[in-house]
PDB file of C-alpha atoms in Angstrom:
ATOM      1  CA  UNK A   1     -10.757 -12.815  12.406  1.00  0.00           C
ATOM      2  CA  UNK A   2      -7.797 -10.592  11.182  1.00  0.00           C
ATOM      3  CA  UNK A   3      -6.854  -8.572  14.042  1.00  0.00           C
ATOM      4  CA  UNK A   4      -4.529  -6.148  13.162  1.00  0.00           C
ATOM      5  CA  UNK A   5      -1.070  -5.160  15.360  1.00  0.00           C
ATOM      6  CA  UNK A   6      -1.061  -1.230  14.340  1.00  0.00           C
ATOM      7  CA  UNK A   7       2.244   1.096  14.082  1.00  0.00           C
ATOM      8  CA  UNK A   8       2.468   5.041  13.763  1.00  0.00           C
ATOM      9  CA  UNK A   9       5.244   7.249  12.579  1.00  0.00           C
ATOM     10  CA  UNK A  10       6.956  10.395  13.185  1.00  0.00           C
ATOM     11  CA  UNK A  11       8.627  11.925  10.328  1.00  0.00           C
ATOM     12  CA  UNK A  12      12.689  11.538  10.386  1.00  0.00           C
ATOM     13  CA  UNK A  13      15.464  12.610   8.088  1.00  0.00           C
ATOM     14  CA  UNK A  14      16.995   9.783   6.237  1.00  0.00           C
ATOM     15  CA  UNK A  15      19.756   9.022   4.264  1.00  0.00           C
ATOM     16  CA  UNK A  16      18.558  10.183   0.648  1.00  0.00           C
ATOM     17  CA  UNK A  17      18.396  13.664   2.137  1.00  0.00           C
ATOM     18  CA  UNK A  18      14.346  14.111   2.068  1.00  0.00           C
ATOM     19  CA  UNK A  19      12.630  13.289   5.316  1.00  0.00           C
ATOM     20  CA  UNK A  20      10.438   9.907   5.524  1.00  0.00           C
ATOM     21  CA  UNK A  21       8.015   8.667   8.131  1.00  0.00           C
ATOM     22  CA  UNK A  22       8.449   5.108   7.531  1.00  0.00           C
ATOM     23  CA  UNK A  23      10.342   4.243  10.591  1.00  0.00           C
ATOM     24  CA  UNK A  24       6.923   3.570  12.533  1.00  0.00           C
ATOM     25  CA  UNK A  25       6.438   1.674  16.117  1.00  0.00           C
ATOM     26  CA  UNK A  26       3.449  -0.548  17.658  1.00  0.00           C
ATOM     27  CA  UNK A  27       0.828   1.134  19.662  1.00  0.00           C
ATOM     28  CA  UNK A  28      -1.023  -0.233  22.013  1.00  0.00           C
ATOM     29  CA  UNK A  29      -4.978   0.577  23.004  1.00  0.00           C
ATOM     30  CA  UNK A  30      -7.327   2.774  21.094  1.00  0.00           C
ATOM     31  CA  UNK A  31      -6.552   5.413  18.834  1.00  0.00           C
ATOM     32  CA  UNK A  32      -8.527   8.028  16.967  1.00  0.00           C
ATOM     33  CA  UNK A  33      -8.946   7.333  12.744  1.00  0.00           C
ATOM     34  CA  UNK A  34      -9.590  10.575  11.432  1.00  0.00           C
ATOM     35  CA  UNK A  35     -10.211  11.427   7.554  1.00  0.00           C
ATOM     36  CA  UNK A  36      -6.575  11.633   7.429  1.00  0.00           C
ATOM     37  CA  UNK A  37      -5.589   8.179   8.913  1.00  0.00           C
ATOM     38  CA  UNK A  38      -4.385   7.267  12.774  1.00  0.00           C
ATOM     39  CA  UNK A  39      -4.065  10.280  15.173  1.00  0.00           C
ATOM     40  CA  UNK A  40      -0.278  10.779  15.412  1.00  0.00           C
ATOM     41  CA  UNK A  41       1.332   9.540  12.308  1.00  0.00           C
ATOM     42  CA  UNK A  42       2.727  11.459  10.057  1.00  0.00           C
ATOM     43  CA  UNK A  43       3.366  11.074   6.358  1.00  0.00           C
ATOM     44  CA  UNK A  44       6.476  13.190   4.803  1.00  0.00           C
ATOM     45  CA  UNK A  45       5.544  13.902   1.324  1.00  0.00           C
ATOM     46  CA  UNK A  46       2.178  14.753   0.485  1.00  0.00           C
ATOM     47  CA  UNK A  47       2.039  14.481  -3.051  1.00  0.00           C
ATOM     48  CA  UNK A  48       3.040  11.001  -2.640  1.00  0.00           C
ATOM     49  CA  UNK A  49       1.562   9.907   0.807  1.00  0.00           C
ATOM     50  CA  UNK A  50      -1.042  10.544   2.877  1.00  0.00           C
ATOM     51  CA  UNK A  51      -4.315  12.447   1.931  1.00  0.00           C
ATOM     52  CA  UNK A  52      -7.683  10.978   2.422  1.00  0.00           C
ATOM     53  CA  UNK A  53      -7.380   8.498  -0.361  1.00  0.00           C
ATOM     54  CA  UNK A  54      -4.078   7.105   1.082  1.00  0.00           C
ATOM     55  CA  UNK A  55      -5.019   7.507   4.870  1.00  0.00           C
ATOM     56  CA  UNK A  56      -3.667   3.925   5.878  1.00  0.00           C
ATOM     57  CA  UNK A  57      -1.184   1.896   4.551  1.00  0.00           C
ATOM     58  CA  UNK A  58      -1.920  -2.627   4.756  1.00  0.00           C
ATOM     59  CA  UNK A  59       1.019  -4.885   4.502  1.00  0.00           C
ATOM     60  CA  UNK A  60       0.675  -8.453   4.612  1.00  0.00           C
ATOM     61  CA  UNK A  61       3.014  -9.879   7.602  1.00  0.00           C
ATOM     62  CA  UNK A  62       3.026 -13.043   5.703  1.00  0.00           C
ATOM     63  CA  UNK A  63       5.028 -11.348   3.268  1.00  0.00           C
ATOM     64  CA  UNK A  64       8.344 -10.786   5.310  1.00  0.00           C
ATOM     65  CA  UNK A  65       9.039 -14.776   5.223  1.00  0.00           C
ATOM     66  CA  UNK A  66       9.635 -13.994   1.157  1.00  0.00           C
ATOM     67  CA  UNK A  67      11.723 -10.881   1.635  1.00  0.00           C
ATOM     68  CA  UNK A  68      13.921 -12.806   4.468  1.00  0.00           C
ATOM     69  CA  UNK A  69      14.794 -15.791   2.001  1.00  0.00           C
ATOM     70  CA  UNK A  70      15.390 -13.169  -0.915  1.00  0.00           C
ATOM     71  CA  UNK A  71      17.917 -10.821   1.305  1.00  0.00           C
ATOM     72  CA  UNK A  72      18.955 -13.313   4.110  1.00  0.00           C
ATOM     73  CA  UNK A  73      22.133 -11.159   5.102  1.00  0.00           C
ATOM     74  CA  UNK A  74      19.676  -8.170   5.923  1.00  0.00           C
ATOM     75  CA  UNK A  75      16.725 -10.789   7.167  1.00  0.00           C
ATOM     76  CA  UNK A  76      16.579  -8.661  10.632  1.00  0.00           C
ATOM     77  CA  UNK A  77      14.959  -5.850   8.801  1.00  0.00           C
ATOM     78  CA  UNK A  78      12.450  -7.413   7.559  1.00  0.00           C
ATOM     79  CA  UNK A  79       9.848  -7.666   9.728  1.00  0.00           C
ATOM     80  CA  UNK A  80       6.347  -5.368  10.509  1.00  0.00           C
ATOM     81  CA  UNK A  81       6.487  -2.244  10.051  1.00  0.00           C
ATOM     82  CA  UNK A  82       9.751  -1.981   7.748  1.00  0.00           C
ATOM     83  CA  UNK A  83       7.561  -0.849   4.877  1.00  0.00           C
ATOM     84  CA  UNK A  84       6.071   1.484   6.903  1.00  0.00           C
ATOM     85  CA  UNK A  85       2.929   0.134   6.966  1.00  0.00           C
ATOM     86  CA  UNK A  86       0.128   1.203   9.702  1.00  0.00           C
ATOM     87  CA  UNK A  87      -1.615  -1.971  10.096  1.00  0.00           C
ATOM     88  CA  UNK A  88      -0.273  -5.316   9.870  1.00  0.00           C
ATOM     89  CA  UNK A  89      -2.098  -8.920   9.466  1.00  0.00           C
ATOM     90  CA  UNK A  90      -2.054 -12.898   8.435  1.00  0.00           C
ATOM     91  CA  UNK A  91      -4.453 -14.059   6.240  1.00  0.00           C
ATOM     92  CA  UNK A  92      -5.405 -11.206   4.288  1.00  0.00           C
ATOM     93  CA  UNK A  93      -3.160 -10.567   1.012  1.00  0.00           C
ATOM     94  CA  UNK A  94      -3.622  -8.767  -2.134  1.00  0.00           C
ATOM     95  CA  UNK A  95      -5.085 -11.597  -3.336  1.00  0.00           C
ATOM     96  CA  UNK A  96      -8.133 -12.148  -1.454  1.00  0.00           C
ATOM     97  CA  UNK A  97      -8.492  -8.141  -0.442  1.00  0.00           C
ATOM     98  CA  UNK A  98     -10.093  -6.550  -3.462  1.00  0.00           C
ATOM     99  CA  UNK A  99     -10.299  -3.226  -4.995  1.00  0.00           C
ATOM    100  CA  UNK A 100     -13.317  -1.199  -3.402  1.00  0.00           C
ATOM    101  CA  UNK A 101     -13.780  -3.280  -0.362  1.00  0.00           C
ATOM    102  CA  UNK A 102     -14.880  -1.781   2.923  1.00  0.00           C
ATOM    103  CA  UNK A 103     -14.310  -2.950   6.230  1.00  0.00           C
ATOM    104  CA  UNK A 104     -14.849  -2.655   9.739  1.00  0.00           C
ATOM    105  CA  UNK A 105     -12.399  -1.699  12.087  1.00  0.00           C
ATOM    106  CA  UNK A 106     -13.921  -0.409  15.963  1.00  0.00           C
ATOM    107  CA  UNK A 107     -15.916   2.513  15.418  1.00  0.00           C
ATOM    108  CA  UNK A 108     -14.647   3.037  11.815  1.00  0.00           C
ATOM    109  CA  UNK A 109     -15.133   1.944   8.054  1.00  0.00           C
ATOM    110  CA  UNK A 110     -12.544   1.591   5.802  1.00  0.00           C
ATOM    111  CA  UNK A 111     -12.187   0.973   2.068  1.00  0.00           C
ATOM    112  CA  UNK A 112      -9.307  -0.271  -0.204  1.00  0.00           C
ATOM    113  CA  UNK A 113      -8.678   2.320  -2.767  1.00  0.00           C
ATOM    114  CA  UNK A 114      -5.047   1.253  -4.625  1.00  0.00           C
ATOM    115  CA  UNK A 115      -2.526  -0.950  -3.795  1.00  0.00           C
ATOM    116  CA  UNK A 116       0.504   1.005  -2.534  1.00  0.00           C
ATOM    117  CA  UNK A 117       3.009   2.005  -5.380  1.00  0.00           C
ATOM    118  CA  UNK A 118       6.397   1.312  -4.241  1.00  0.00           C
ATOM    119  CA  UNK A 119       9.087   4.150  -4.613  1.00  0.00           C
ATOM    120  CA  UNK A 120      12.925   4.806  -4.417  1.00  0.00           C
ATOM    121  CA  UNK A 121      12.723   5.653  -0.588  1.00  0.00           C
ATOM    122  CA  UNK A 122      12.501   1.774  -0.112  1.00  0.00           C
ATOM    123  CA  UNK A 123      15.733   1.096  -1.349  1.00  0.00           C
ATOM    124  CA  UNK A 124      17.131   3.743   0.590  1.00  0.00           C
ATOM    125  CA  UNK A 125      15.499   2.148   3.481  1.00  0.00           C
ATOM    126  CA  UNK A 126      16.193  -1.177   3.273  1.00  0.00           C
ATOM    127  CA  UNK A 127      19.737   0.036   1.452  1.00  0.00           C
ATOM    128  CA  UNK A 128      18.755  -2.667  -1.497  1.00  0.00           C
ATOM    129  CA  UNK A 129      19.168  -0.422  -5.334  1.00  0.00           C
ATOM    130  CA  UNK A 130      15.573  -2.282  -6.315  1.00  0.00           C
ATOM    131  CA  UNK A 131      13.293  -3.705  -3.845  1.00  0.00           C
ATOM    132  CA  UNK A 132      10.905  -1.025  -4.781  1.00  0.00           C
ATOM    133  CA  UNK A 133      11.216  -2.958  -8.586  1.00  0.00           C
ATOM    134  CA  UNK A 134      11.140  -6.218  -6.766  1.00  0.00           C
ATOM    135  CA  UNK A 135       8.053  -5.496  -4.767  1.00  0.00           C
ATOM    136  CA  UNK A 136       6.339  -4.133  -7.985  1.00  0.00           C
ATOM    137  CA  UNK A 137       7.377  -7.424 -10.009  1.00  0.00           C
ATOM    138  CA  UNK A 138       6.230  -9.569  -7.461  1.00  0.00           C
ATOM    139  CA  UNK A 139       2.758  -8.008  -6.430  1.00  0.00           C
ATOM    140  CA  UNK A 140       4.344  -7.421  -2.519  1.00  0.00           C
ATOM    141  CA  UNK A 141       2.937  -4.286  -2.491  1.00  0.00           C
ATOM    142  CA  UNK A 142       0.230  -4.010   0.203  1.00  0.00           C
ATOM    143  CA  UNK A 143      -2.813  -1.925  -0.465  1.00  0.00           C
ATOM    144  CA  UNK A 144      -3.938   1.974   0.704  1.00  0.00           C
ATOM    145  CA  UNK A 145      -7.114   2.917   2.384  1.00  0.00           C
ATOM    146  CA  UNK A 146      -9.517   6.320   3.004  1.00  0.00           C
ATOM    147  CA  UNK A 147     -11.568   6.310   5.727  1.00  0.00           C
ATOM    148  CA  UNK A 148     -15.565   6.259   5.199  1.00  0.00           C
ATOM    149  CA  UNK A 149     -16.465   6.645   8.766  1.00  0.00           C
ATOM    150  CA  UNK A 150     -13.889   7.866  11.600  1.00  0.00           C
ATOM    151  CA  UNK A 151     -14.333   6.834  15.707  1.00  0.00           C
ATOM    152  CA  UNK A 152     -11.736   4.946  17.909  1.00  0.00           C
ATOM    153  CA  UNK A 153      -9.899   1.963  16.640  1.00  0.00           C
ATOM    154  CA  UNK A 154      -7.404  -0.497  18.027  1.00  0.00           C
ATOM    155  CA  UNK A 155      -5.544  -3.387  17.839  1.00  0.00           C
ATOM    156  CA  UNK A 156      -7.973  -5.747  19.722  1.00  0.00           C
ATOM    157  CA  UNK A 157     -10.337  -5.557  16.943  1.00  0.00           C
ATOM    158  CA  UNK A 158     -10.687  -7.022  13.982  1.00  0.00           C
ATOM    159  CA  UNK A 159     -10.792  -6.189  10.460  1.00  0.00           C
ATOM    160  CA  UNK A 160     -14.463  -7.419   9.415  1.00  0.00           C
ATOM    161  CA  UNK A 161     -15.439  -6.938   5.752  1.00  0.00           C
ATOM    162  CA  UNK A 162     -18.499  -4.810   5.478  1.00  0.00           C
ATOM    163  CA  UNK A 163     -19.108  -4.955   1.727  1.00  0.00           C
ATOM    164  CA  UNK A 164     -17.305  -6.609  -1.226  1.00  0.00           C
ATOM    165  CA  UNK A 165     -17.995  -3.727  -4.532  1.00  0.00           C
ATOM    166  CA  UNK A 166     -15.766  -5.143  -7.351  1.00  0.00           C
ATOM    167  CA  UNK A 167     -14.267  -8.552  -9.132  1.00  0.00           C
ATOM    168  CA  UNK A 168     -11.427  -7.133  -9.101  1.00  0.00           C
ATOM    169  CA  UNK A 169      -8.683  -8.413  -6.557  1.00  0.00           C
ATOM    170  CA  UNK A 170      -5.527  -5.336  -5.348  1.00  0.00           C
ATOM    171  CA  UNK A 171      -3.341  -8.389  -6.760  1.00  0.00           C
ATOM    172  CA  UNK A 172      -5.172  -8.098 -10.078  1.00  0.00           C
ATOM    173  CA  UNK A 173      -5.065  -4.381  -9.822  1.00  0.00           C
ATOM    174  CA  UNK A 174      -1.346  -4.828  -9.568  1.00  0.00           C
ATOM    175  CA  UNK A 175      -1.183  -7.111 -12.731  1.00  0.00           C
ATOM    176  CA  UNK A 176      -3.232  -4.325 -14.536  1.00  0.00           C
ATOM    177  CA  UNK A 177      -0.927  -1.260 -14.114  1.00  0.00           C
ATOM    178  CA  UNK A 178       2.370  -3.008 -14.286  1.00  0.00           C
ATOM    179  CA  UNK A 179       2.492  -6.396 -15.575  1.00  0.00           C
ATOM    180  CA  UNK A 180       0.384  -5.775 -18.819  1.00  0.00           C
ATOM    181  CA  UNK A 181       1.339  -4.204 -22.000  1.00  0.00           C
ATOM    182  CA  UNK A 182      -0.893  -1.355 -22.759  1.00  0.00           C
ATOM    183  CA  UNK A 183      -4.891  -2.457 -22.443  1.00  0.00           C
ATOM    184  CA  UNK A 184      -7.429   0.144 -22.506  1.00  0.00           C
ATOM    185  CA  UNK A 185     -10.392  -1.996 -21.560  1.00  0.00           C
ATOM    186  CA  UNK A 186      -8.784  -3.717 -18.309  1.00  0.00           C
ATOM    187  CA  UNK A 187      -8.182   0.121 -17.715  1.00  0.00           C
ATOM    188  CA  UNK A 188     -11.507   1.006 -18.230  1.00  0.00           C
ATOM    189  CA  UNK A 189     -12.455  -2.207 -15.656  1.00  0.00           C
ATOM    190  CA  UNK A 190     -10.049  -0.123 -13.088  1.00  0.00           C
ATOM    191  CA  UNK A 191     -11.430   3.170 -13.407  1.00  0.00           C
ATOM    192  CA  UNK A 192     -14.927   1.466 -12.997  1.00  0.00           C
ATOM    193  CA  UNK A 193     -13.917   0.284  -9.374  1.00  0.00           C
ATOM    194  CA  UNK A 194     -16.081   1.994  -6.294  1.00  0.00           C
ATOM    195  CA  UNK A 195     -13.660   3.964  -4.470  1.00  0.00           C
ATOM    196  CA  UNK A 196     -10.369   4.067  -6.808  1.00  0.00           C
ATOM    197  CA  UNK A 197      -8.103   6.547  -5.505  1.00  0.00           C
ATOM    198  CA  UNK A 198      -7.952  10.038  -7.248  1.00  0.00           C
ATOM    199  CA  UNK A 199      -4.206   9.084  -8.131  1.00  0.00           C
ATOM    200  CA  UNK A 200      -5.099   5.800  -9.869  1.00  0.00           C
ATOM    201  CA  UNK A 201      -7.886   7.030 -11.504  1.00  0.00           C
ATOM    202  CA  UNK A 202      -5.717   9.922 -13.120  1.00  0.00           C
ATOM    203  CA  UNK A 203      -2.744   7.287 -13.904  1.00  0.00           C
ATOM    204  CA  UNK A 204      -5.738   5.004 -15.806  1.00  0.00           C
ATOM    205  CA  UNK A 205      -7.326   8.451 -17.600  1.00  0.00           C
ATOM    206  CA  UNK A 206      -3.839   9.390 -18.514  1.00  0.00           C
ATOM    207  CA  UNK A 207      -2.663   6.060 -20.174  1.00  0.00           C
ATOM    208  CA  UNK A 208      -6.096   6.051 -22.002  1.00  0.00           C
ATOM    209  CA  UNK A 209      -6.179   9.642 -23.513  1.00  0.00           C
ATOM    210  CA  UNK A 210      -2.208   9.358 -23.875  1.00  0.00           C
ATOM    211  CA  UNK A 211      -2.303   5.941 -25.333  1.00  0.00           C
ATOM    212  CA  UNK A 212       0.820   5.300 -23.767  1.00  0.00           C
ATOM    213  CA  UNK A 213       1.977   4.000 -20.176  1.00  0.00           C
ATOM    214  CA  UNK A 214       3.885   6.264 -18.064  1.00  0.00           C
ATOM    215  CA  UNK A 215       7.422   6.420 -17.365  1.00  0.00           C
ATOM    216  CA  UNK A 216       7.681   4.138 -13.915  1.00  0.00           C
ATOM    217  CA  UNK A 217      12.063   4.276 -13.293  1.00  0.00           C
ATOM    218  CA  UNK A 218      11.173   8.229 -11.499  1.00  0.00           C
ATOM    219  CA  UNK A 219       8.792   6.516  -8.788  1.00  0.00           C
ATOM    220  CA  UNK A 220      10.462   2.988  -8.670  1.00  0.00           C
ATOM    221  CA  UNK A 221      14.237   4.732  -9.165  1.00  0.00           C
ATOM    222  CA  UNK A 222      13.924   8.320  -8.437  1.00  0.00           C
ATOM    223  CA  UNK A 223      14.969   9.179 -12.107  1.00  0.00           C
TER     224      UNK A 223
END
């Protein structure tokens, strides 16, 4: 059973100048999921974060062991929530959560709807120039959800998986967007997947109708 340790966030300024709510803390007992994620967290910018499609953010704890042997002079940083993350497991990675899925969580229902596309406010964060590239290369990128169902949630219970509604995995997803040259049929595959988040469905429509990929350095770099 994946029972999740869950962290909320307050939005602070930071060092790039623009405010950021990913320094987050653990809460304890139950907690209210609304359409809009966890009662009490806050996200900073909305165009970016936040709405229902990206009401929760799921990083894998197992993932910190990786960043602490990459960056072992800042290995105190990394460890749940640094990337901001609202829930935090073991066992469940991008490559056995897939796209669409929908779990259980208390009251609630959940489903996966992109993974989460790193930005420049990580390397702020973590003061490293290109962990958001590094996370992107390596497919450490954790996954968003929107919230089917809302009711009280908590730590003490587990994630259960309701319904599986694609083949394809968040780690494939990953591979698809932006470790690929230019492929309109995987593309098509993406767009096809129950749930896809309004943002990655326009990034797919784009690239098709475009027949180019976007420009990724002004999310990864912030230029």
């Amino acid at each position: 059973m994946h029972h999740p340790d869950v962290y909320l966030g307050s939005i602070q300024p930071y060092e790039g100048g623009r405010p950021s709510a990913i320094a987050k803390r653990l809460v304890e007992g139950t907690l209210k999921l609304t359409p809009l994620g966890l009662a009490g967290d806050e996200q900073a910018e909305k165009s970016y974060h936040g709405g229902p499609d990206r009401a929760l953010c799921h990083y894998p704890r197992e993932h910190y062991d990786h960043w602490r042997e990459q960056f072992p002079a800042q290995a105190e940083q990394f460890c749940a929530p640094a990337f901001g993350e609202n829930i935090s497991t073991l066992g469940l990675t991008e490559h056995n959560v897939f796209m669409g899925d929908i779990y259980r969580w208390g009251e609630a229902l959940i489903q996966v709807t992109q993974p989460r596309s790193p930005c420049f406010k990580l390397n702020y964060h973590f003061a490293i120039d290109d962990i958001s590239v590094l996370m992107q290369q390596t497919g450490r990128c954790g996954w968003l959800y929107r919230v089917v169902s809302t009711g009280s949630v908590s730590g003490d219970q587990p994630l259960a998986l309701v319904t599986r509604n694609s083949e394809v995995s968040v780690a494939e997803a990953i591979s698809i967007a932006w470790h690929m040259p230019f492929d309109e049929e995987q593309y098509r595959r993406l767009l096809s997947v129950a749930g896809l988040s309004a943002s990655w469905s326009k990034t797919m429509l784009t690239r098709i109708t475009s027949g180019k990929i976007e420009d990724l350095n002004r999310r990864l770099l912030g230029r």
